[in-house]
mmCIF file of C-alpha atoms in Angstrom:
data_model
loop_
_atom_site.group_PDB
_atom_site.id
_atom_site.type_symbol
_atom_site.label_atom_id
_atom_site.label_comp_id
_atom_site.label_asym_id
_atom_site.label_seq_id
_atom_site.Cartn_x
_atom_site.Cartn_y
_atom_site.Cartn_z
ATOM 1 C CA MET A 1 7.060 -15.255 18.468
ATOM 2 C CA ASN A 2 5.365 -13.486 15.604
ATOM 3 C CA LYS A 3 3.412 -16.602 14.711
ATOM 4 C CA ALA A 4 2.333 -17.191 18.328
ATOM 5 C CA LEU A 5 1.040 -13.608 18.543
ATOM 6 C CA ALA A 6 -0.845 -14.037 15.272
ATOM 7 C CA VAL A 7 -2.427 -17.328 16.407
ATOM 8 C CA LEU A 8 -3.447 -15.811 19.748
ATOM 9 C CA GLY A 9 -4.907 -12.818 17.916
ATOM 10 C CA LEU A 10 -7.112 -15.178 15.929
ATOM 11 C CA ILE A 11 -8.074 -17.420 18.860
ATOM 12 C CA ILE A 12 -9.685 -14.620 20.892
ATOM 13 C CA PRO A 13 -12.151 -13.346 18.234
ATOM 14 C CA LEU A 14 -12.921 -16.884 16.997
ATOM 15 C CA THR A 15 -13.751 -18.138 20.493
ATOM 16 C CA LEU A 16 -15.840 -15.035 21.140
ATOM 17 C CA LEU A 17 -17.741 -15.601 17.890
ATOM 18 C CA TYR A 18 -18.379 -19.239 18.818
ATOM 19 C CA ILE A 19 -19.630 -18.340 22.306
ATOM 20 C CA ILE A 20 -21.991 -15.705 20.905
ATOM 21 C CA TYR A 21 -23.192 -18.134 18.251
ATOM 22 C CA THR A 22 -23.977 -20.978 20.655
ATOM 23 C CA GLY A 23 -25.325 -18.626 23.320
ATOM 24 C CA SER A 24 -24.096 -20.701 26.263
ATOM 25 C CA TYR A 25 -20.946 -20.553 28.350
ATOM 26 C CA SER A 26 -20.788 -24.039 29.884
ATOM 27 C CA LEU A 27 -17.366 -25.646 30.306
ATOM 28 C CA PHE A 28 -17.926 -27.992 27.353
ATOM 29 C CA GLU A 29 -18.748 -25.177 24.935
ATOM 30 C CA LEU A 30 -15.817 -23.071 26.123
ATOM 31 C CA LEU A 31 -13.352 -25.959 25.727
ATOM 32 C CA LEU A 32 -14.696 -26.954 22.319
ATOM 33 C CA GLY A 33 -14.573 -23.333 21.129
ATOM 34 C CA VAL A 34 -11.004 -22.824 22.316
ATOM 35 C CA ILE A 35 -9.744 -26.119 20.838
ATOM 36 C CA VAL A 36 -11.329 -25.517 17.437
ATOM 37 C CA ALA A 37 -10.084 -21.901 17.498
ATOM 38 C CA ILE A 38 -6.519 -23.090 18.208
ATOM 39 C CA ILE A 39 -6.597 -25.514 15.269
ATOM 40 C CA VAL A 40 -8.145 -22.982 12.884
ATOM 41 C CA GLY A 41 -5.861 -20.201 14.101
ATOM 42 C CA TYR A 42 -2.746 -22.331 13.657
ATOM 43 C CA LEU A 43 -3.740 -23.352 10.125
ATOM 44 C CA PHE A 44 -4.757 -19.901 8.882
ATOM 45 C CA ALA A 45 -2.449 -17.524 10.793
ATOM 46 C CA ASP A 46 0.133 -17.324 7.992
ATOM 47 C CA ALA A 47 -2.459 -16.621 5.323
ATOM 48 C CA VAL A 48 -4.648 -14.179 7.248
ATOM 49 C CA VAL A 49 -2.327 -12.182 9.515
ATOM 50 C CA LYS A 50 0.767 -10.352 8.263
ATOM 51 C CA HIS A 51 1.345 -7.805 11.038
ATOM 52 C CA PRO A 52 0.125 -9.257 14.381
ATOM 53 C CA GLY A 53 0.832 -5.990 16.195
ATOM 54 C CA LYS A 54 -2.157 -4.403 14.496
ATOM 55 C CA ILE A 55 -4.592 -6.828 16.196
ATOM 56 C CA TYR A 56 -3.528 -5.665 19.665
ATOM 57 C CA ASN A 57 -3.846 -1.955 18.895
ATOM 58 C CA PRO A 58 -6.934 -0.664 20.753
ATOM 59 C CA ILE A 59 -7.060 2.538 18.685
ATOM 60 C CA ARG A 60 -7.812 0.475 15.556
ATOM 61 C CA TRP A 61 -10.627 -1.379 17.351
ATOM 62 C CA PHE A 62 -12.007 1.950 18.569
ATOM 63 C CA TRP A 63 -12.122 3.316 14.995
ATOM 64 C CA LEU A 64 -13.709 0.052 13.809
ATOM 65 C CA LEU A 65 -16.496 0.496 16.398
ATOM 66 C CA ILE A 66 -17.030 4.159 15.460
ATOM 67 C CA TYR A 67 -17.050 3.329 11.748
ATOM 68 C CA GLY A 68 -19.431 0.396 12.245
ATOM 69 C CA LEU A 69 -21.952 2.499 14.149
ATOM 70 C CA TYR A 70 -21.703 5.473 11.773
ATOM 71 C CA TYR A 71 -21.906 3.278 8.660
ATOM 72 C CA LEU A 72 -24.830 1.136 9.825
ATOM 73 C CA THR A 73 -26.988 4.057 10.918
ATOM 74 C CA ILE A 74 -26.432 7.296 9.021
ATOM 75 C CA ILE A 75 -24.690 6.279 5.776
ATOM 76 C CA GLU A 76 -26.972 3.272 5.142
ATOM 77 C CA ALA A 77 -30.125 5.254 5.944
ATOM 78 C CA LYS A 78 -29.159 8.045 3.516
ATOM 79 C CA ALA A 79 -28.288 5.578 0.730
ATOM 80 C CA HIS A 80 -31.510 3.591 1.201
ATOM 81 C CA TRP A 81 -33.592 6.751 1.076
ATOM 82 C CA GLY A 82 -31.844 7.869 -2.139
ATOM 83 C CA VAL A 83 -32.640 4.619 -3.962
ATOM 84 C CA ILE A 84 -36.218 4.438 -2.592
ATOM 85 C CA LYS A 85 -36.846 7.872 -4.123
ATOM 86 C CA LEU A 86 -35.550 6.542 -7.459
ATOM 87 C CA ILE A 87 -37.807 3.473 -7.245
ATOM 88 C CA ILE A 88 -40.810 5.775 -6.786
ATOM 89 C CA ASN A 89 -39.689 7.995 -9.651
ATOM 90 C CA PRO A 90 -37.307 6.104 -11.999
ATOM 91 C CA LYS A 91 -37.085 8.956 -14.504
ATOM 92 C CA LYS A 92 -34.731 10.917 -12.230
ATOM 93 C CA MET A 93 -31.906 8.411 -12.414
ATOM 94 C CA ASN A 94 -28.618 9.017 -14.151
ATOM 95 C CA PRO A 95 -26.699 5.725 -14.254
ATOM 96 C CA GLY A 96 -23.217 4.883 -15.504
ATOM 97 C CA ILE A 97 -19.842 3.450 -14.556
ATOM 98 C CA VAL A 98 -17.288 5.821 -13.018
ATOM 99 C CA ARG A 99 -13.616 5.290 -12.232
ATOM 100 C CA ILE A 100 -12.609 5.830 -8.601
ATOM 101 C CA PRO A 101 -8.973 5.778 -7.421
ATOM 102 C CA TYR A 102 -8.052 4.554 -3.949
ATOM 103 C CA TYR A 103 -4.911 5.284 -1.966
ATOM 104 C CA VAL A 104 -4.833 2.650 0.795
ATOM 105 C CA LYS A 105 -1.961 0.171 1.036
ATOM 106 C CA THR A 106 -3.293 -3.119 2.429
ATOM 107 C CA ASP A 107 -5.683 -5.610 0.853
ATOM 108 C CA TYR A 108 -7.911 -5.550 3.933
ATOM 109 C CA ALA A 109 -8.492 -1.815 3.574
ATOM 110 C CA ALA A 110 -9.254 -2.155 -0.150
ATOM 111 C CA VAL A 111 -11.750 -4.944 0.559
ATOM 112 C CA THR A 112 -13.357 -2.836 3.288
ATOM 113 C CA ILE A 113 -13.809 0.054 0.849
ATOM 114 C CA ALA A 114 -15.209 -2.209 -1.896
ATOM 115 C CA ASN A 115 -17.618 -3.950 0.485
ATOM 116 C CA SER A 116 -18.747 -0.622 1.936
ATOM 117 C CA ILE A 117 -19.404 0.758 -1.547
ATOM 118 C CA THR A 118 -21.386 -2.307 -2.625
ATOM 119 C CA ASN A 119 -23.341 -2.548 0.632
ATOM 120 C CA THR A 120 -24.749 0.949 0.212
ATOM 121 C CA PRO A 121 -27.663 0.860 -2.271
ATOM 122 C CA GLY A 122 -26.919 3.042 -5.281
ATOM 123 C CA THR A 123 -23.289 2.038 -5.862
ATOM 124 C CA VAL A 124 -21.861 -1.356 -6.923
ATOM 125 C CA VAL A 125 -18.207 -2.147 -7.614
ATOM 126 C CA VAL A 126 -18.076 -3.784 -11.048
ATOM 127 C CA ASP A 127 -14.348 -4.304 -11.490
ATOM 128 C CA ILE A 128 -11.079 -3.487 -9.739
ATOM 129 C CA ASP A 129 -7.670 -2.700 -11.214
ATOM 130 C CA GLU A 130 -5.176 -3.603 -8.506
ATOM 131 C CA LYS A 131 -2.116 -2.505 -10.494
ATOM 132 C CA ASN A 132 -3.286 1.083 -11.037
ATOM 133 C CA LYS A 133 -5.344 1.157 -7.798
ATOM 134 C CA LYS A 134 -8.652 1.985 -9.404
ATOM 135 C CA MET A 135 -12.192 0.743 -8.864
ATOM 136 C CA TYR A 136 -14.932 0.807 -11.488
ATOM 137 C CA VAL A 137 -18.210 1.625 -9.774
ATOM 138 C CA HIS A 138 -21.708 1.447 -11.226
ATOM 139 C CA TRP A 139 -23.454 4.499 -9.788
ATOM 140 C CA ILE A 140 -27.203 4.897 -10.172
ATOM 141 C CA LYS A 141 -27.329 8.704 -9.897
ATOM 142 C CA ILE A 142 -24.111 10.273 -11.141
ATOM 143 C CA ILE A 143 -23.362 13.737 -9.772
ATOM 144 C CA ASP A 144 -19.750 14.055 -10.932
ATOM 145 C CA THR A 145 -18.164 12.100 -13.803
ATOM 146 C CA THR A 146 -14.510 12.996 -13.089
ATOM 147 C CA ASP A 147 -12.400 10.523 -11.096
ATOM 148 C CA GLU A 148 -11.618 12.726 -8.089
ATOM 149 C CA GLY A 149 -15.097 14.231 -7.991
ATOM 150 C CA ALA A 150 -16.704 10.795 -7.949
ATOM 151 C CA ARG A 151 -14.295 9.683 -5.215
ATOM 152 C CA LYS A 152 -15.332 12.657 -3.111
ATOM 153 C CA HIS A 153 -19.014 11.694 -3.341
ATOM 154 C CA VAL A 154 -18.741 7.888 -3.129
ATOM 155 C CA SER A 155 -15.736 6.594 -1.212
ATOM 156 C CA GLU A 156 -13.905 9.386 0.614
ATOM 157 C CA THR A 157 -15.512 8.662 4.020
ATOM 158 C CA PHE A 158 -14.982 4.909 3.681
ATOM 159 C CA GLU A 159 -11.351 5.434 2.743
ATOM 160 C CA LYS A 160 -10.675 7.745 5.669
ATOM 161 C CA TYR A 161 -11.884 5.147 8.172
ATOM 162 C CA ALA A 162 -10.419 2.129 6.338
ATOM 163 C CA SER A 163 -6.929 3.644 6.382
ATOM 164 C CA LYS A 164 -7.289 4.364 10.107
ATOM 165 C CA ILE A 165 -8.423 0.790 10.832
ATOM 166 C CA PHE A 166 -6.224 -1.358 8.594
ATOM 167 C CA ASP A 167 -3.243 0.644 7.277
ATOM 168 C CA MET B 1 -35.359 1.979 35.096
ATOM 169 C CA TYR B 2 -34.356 -1.503 33.954
ATOM 170 C CA GLU B 3 -37.861 -2.161 32.631
ATOM 171 C CA LEU B 4 -37.805 1.105 30.699
ATOM 172 C CA VAL B 5 -34.533 0.175 28.971
ATOM 173 C CA GLU B 6 -35.972 -3.248 28.175
ATOM 174 C CA ALA B 7 -39.128 -1.719 26.690
ATOM 175 C CA ILE B 8 -37.041 0.619 24.519
ATOM 176 C CA ILE B 9 -34.948 -2.320 23.230
ATOM 177 C CA TYR B 10 -38.140 -4.290 22.521
ATOM 178 C CA TYR B 11 -39.777 -1.508 20.509
ATOM 179 C CA VAL B 12 -36.568 -0.685 18.612
ATOM 180 C CA GLY B 13 -36.405 -4.359 17.589
ATOM 181 C CA ILE B 14 -40.057 -4.426 16.517
ATOM 182 C CA VAL B 15 -39.585 -1.243 14.448
ATOM 183 C CA MET B 16 -36.525 -2.777 12.744
ATOM 184 C CA VAL B 17 -38.458 -5.932 11.807
ATOM 185 C CA ILE B 18 -41.425 -3.962 10.387
ATOM 186 C CA LEU B 19 -39.087 -1.586 8.528
ATOM 187 C CA GLY B 20 -37.310 -4.602 7.059
ATOM 188 C CA GLY B 21 -40.590 -5.953 5.708
ATOM 189 C CA ILE B 22 -41.450 -2.602 4.111
ATOM 190 C CA LEU B 23 -37.968 -2.320 2.572
ATOM 191 C CA ASP B 24 -38.278 -5.857 1.152
ATOM 192 C CA LEU B 25 -41.553 -4.858 -0.500
ATOM 193 C CA ILE B 26 -39.992 -1.678 -1.931
ATOM 194 C CA ALA B 27 -36.999 -3.669 -3.200
ATOM 195 C CA SER B 28 -39.255 -6.123 -5.020
ATOM 196 C CA ILE B 29 -41.163 -3.223 -6.619
ATOM 197 C CA GLY B 30 -37.804 -1.775 -7.678
ATOM 198 C CA MET B 31 -36.784 -5.122 -9.197
ATOM 199 C CA ASN B 32 -39.807 -4.843 -11.480
ATOM 200 C CA ARG B 33 -39.505 -1.154 -12.320
ATOM 201 C CA PHE B 34 -35.766 -1.103 -13.154
ATOM 202 C CA LYS B 35 -35.243 -2.512 -16.628
ATOM 203 C CA ASN B 36 -31.519 -3.313 -16.615
ATOM 204 C CA PHE B 37 -29.377 -5.903 -14.820
ATOM 205 C CA TYR B 38 -27.052 -3.358 -13.180
ATOM 206 C CA LEU B 39 -29.950 -1.240 -11.947
ATOM 207 C CA ARG B 40 -31.592 -4.297 -10.458
ATOM 208 C CA LEU B 41 -28.426 -4.985 -8.442
ATOM 209 C CA HIS B 42 -29.141 -1.780 -6.509
ATOM 210 C CA ALA B 43 -32.662 -2.957 -5.693
ATOM 211 C CA ALA B 44 -31.207 -6.302 -4.589
ATOM 212 C CA THR B 45 -28.854 -4.472 -2.213
ATOM 213 C CA ILE B 46 -31.870 -2.872 -0.524
ATOM 214 C CA GLY B 47 -33.329 -6.360 -0.158
ATOM 215 C CA SER B 48 -30.200 -7.858 1.397
ATOM 216 C CA ILE B 49 -29.164 -5.044 3.753
ATOM 217 C CA GLY B 50 -32.390 -3.207 4.565
ATOM 218 C CA GLY B 51 -34.541 -6.306 4.267
ATOM 219 C CA GLY B 52 -32.112 -8.905 5.624
ATOM 220 C CA PHE B 53 -29.539 -7.417 7.962
ATOM 221 C CA TYR B 54 -31.684 -5.006 9.994
ATOM 222 C CA PRO B 55 -34.611 -7.415 10.656
ATOM 223 C CA LEU B 56 -32.145 -10.038 11.933
ATOM 224 C CA ILE B 57 -30.663 -7.531 14.385
ATOM 225 C CA GLY B 58 -34.230 -6.583 15.329
ATOM 226 C CA ILE B 59 -35.168 -10.227 16.009
ATOM 227 C CA GLY B 60 -32.092 -10.588 18.217
ATOM 228 C CA LEU B 61 -33.032 -7.494 20.225
ATOM 229 C CA VAL B 62 -36.693 -8.532 20.611
ATOM 230 C CA VAL B 63 -35.809 -12.067 21.717
ATOM 231 C CA LEU B 64 -33.391 -10.786 24.378
ATOM 232 C CA THR B 65 -36.281 -9.076 26.180
ATOM 233 C CA ILE B 66 -38.661 -12.092 26.234
ATOM 234 C CA HIS B 67 -38.005 -13.785 29.582
ATOM 235 C CA SER B 68 -40.446 -16.666 29.231
ATOM 236 C CA LEU B 69 -37.983 -18.335 26.832
ATOM 237 C CA GLY B 70 -35.440 -18.901 29.613
ATOM 238 C CA THR B 71 -31.889 -19.525 28.413
ATOM 239 C CA MET B 72 -33.261 -20.312 24.961
ATOM 240 C CA LYS B 73 -33.288 -16.575 24.201
ATOM 241 C CA TYR B 74 -29.479 -16.467 24.141
ATOM 242 C CA TYR B 75 -29.386 -19.199 21.489
ATOM 243 C CA VAL B 76 -31.832 -17.387 19.210
ATOM 244 C CA ALA B 77 -30.230 -13.974 19.732
ATOM 245 C CA GLY B 78 -26.706 -15.341 19.206
ATOM 246 C CA ILE B 79 -27.628 -17.042 15.957
ATOM 247 C CA ALA B 80 -29.491 -13.935 14.746
ATOM 248 C CA PHE B 81 -26.521 -11.646 15.464
ATOM 249 C CA THR B 82 -23.896 -13.922 13.911
ATOM 250 C CA THR B 83 -26.058 -14.508 10.828
ATOM 251 C CA ALA B 84 -26.492 -10.745 10.453
ATOM 252 C CA PHE B 85 -22.723 -10.255 10.741
ATOM 253 C CA PHE B 86 -21.940 -12.866 8.088
ATOM 254 C CA LEU B 87 -24.681 -11.512 5.818
ATOM 255 C CA LEU B 88 -23.098 -8.065 6.067
ATOM 256 C CA ILE B 89 -19.625 -9.248 5.030
ATOM 257 C CA THR B 90 -20.636 -11.867 2.418
ATOM 258 C CA ALA B 91 -23.575 -10.215 0.595
ATOM 259 C CA PRO B 92 -21.314 -7.795 -1.374
ATOM 260 C CA THR B 93 -19.161 -10.732 -2.527
ATOM 261 C CA GLY B 94 -22.082 -12.123 -4.519
ATOM 262 C CA SER B 95 -22.872 -8.714 -6.003
ATOM 263 C CA HIS B 96 -19.220 -8.237 -7.012
ATOM 264 C CA ALA B 97 -19.069 -11.645 -8.688
ATOM 265 C CA LEU B 98 -22.355 -11.102 -10.576
ATOM 266 C CA ALA B 99 -21.446 -7.597 -11.764
ATOM 267 C CA GLN B 100 -17.915 -8.517 -12.840
ATOM 268 C CA GLY B 101 -19.056 -11.689 -14.566
ATOM 269 C CA ALA B 102 -21.815 -9.891 -16.449
ATOM 270 C CA HIS B 103 -19.444 -7.177 -17.621
ATOM 271 C CA ARG B 104 -16.581 -9.482 -18.654
ATOM 272 C CA ALA B 105 -18.872 -11.830 -20.569
ATOM 273 C CA LYS B 106 -20.480 -8.808 -22.299
ATOM 274 C CA ILE B 107 -23.928 -10.378 -21.927
ATOM 275 C CA VAL B 108 -25.549 -7.145 -20.726
ATOM 276 C CA LEU B 109 -24.371 -3.617 -21.301
ATOM 277 C CA PRO B 110 -25.114 -0.961 -18.677
ATOM 278 C CA GLU B 111 -27.623 1.002 -20.715
ATOM 279 C CA PRO B 112 -28.683 3.738 -20.377
ATOM 280 C CA ALA B 113 -25.309 5.045 -19.198
ATOM 281 C CA VAL B 114 -23.979 8.590 -18.944
ATOM 282 C CA VAL B 115 -20.361 7.417 -18.929
ATOM 283 C CA ASN B 116 -18.781 3.962 -19.038
ATOM 284 C CA ARG B 117 -15.171 4.337 -17.925
ATOM 285 C CA LEU B 118 -14.640 0.568 -17.725
ATOM 286 C CA LEU B 119 -15.484 0.090 -21.407
ATOM 287 C CA GLU B 120 -13.307 3.093 -22.331
ATOM 288 C CA ASP B 121 -10.319 1.655 -20.461
ATOM 289 C CA GLU B 122 -10.809 -1.839 -21.874
ATOM 290 C CA GLU B 123 -10.888 -0.437 -25.413
ATOM 291 C CA LYS B 124 -7.734 1.571 -24.672
ATOM 292 C CA VAL B 125 -5.910 -1.585 -23.557
ATOM 293 C CA GLU B 126 -7.077 -3.547 -26.600
ATOM 294 C CA GLY B 127 -6.113 -0.713 -28.959
ATOM 295 C CA GLY B 128 -2.637 -0.423 -27.437
ATOM 296 C CA GLU B 129 -1.733 -4.058 -27.980
#
């Protein structure tokens, strides 16, 4: 039962992705998309999905939508503007590697935080210590060198949304 | 009303494409002005997100409003949107691999650096053994 739910939870997004990618909804494309999605979903369900109930939770999808919109407009725009200012005037920068702890439980949430940090210009994750739950982040303009202070400036927003979506 | 919405989508797409070109230019200037590998990674991020992701979304939006293409517009828009999505989730993977590899191999040091917690912790581990 658990496995069937997990496979179904993969089939729906995979088919949707295929339909968007091909841009046509003829019977042939639909059938091909569904068949390939069933095969892929069956093969990868064990590795990719651990708690199938989370896929069917609309609140998580709602937070994912809110986070996607907020991240792609406001956060990205601010980060781009910060680095563009530094490119115009490189003397103002203050680079270094800071240590940032994270408190989420699942791997998906940790990956979301790391990808969000790297995708904003100005911060790049250099290394991750999974045992002690710490990320080492190269930050181009350091404001705070302490662990908690750096977390407040770099990853607190990402972590708030990631724990709502994946934990 | 429908035409107004379409015109807004069209101009938003055009603005995104032009902005992407400007950001690509700024990123390449940054690549030349920053003198260290880690600093250049930040300029590369501007190139991949501001100069890669947003123009692709813009192309998708623009194409959706051009009716002379017929059903072809859905193909182009679909491919643009899915490419943008995969760029967004795979671009950081390359940056992570490059940064971690450069630091572990000790080929480049992040200089100038105010603090380097990673080096401090690595030395602590080596000293403890």
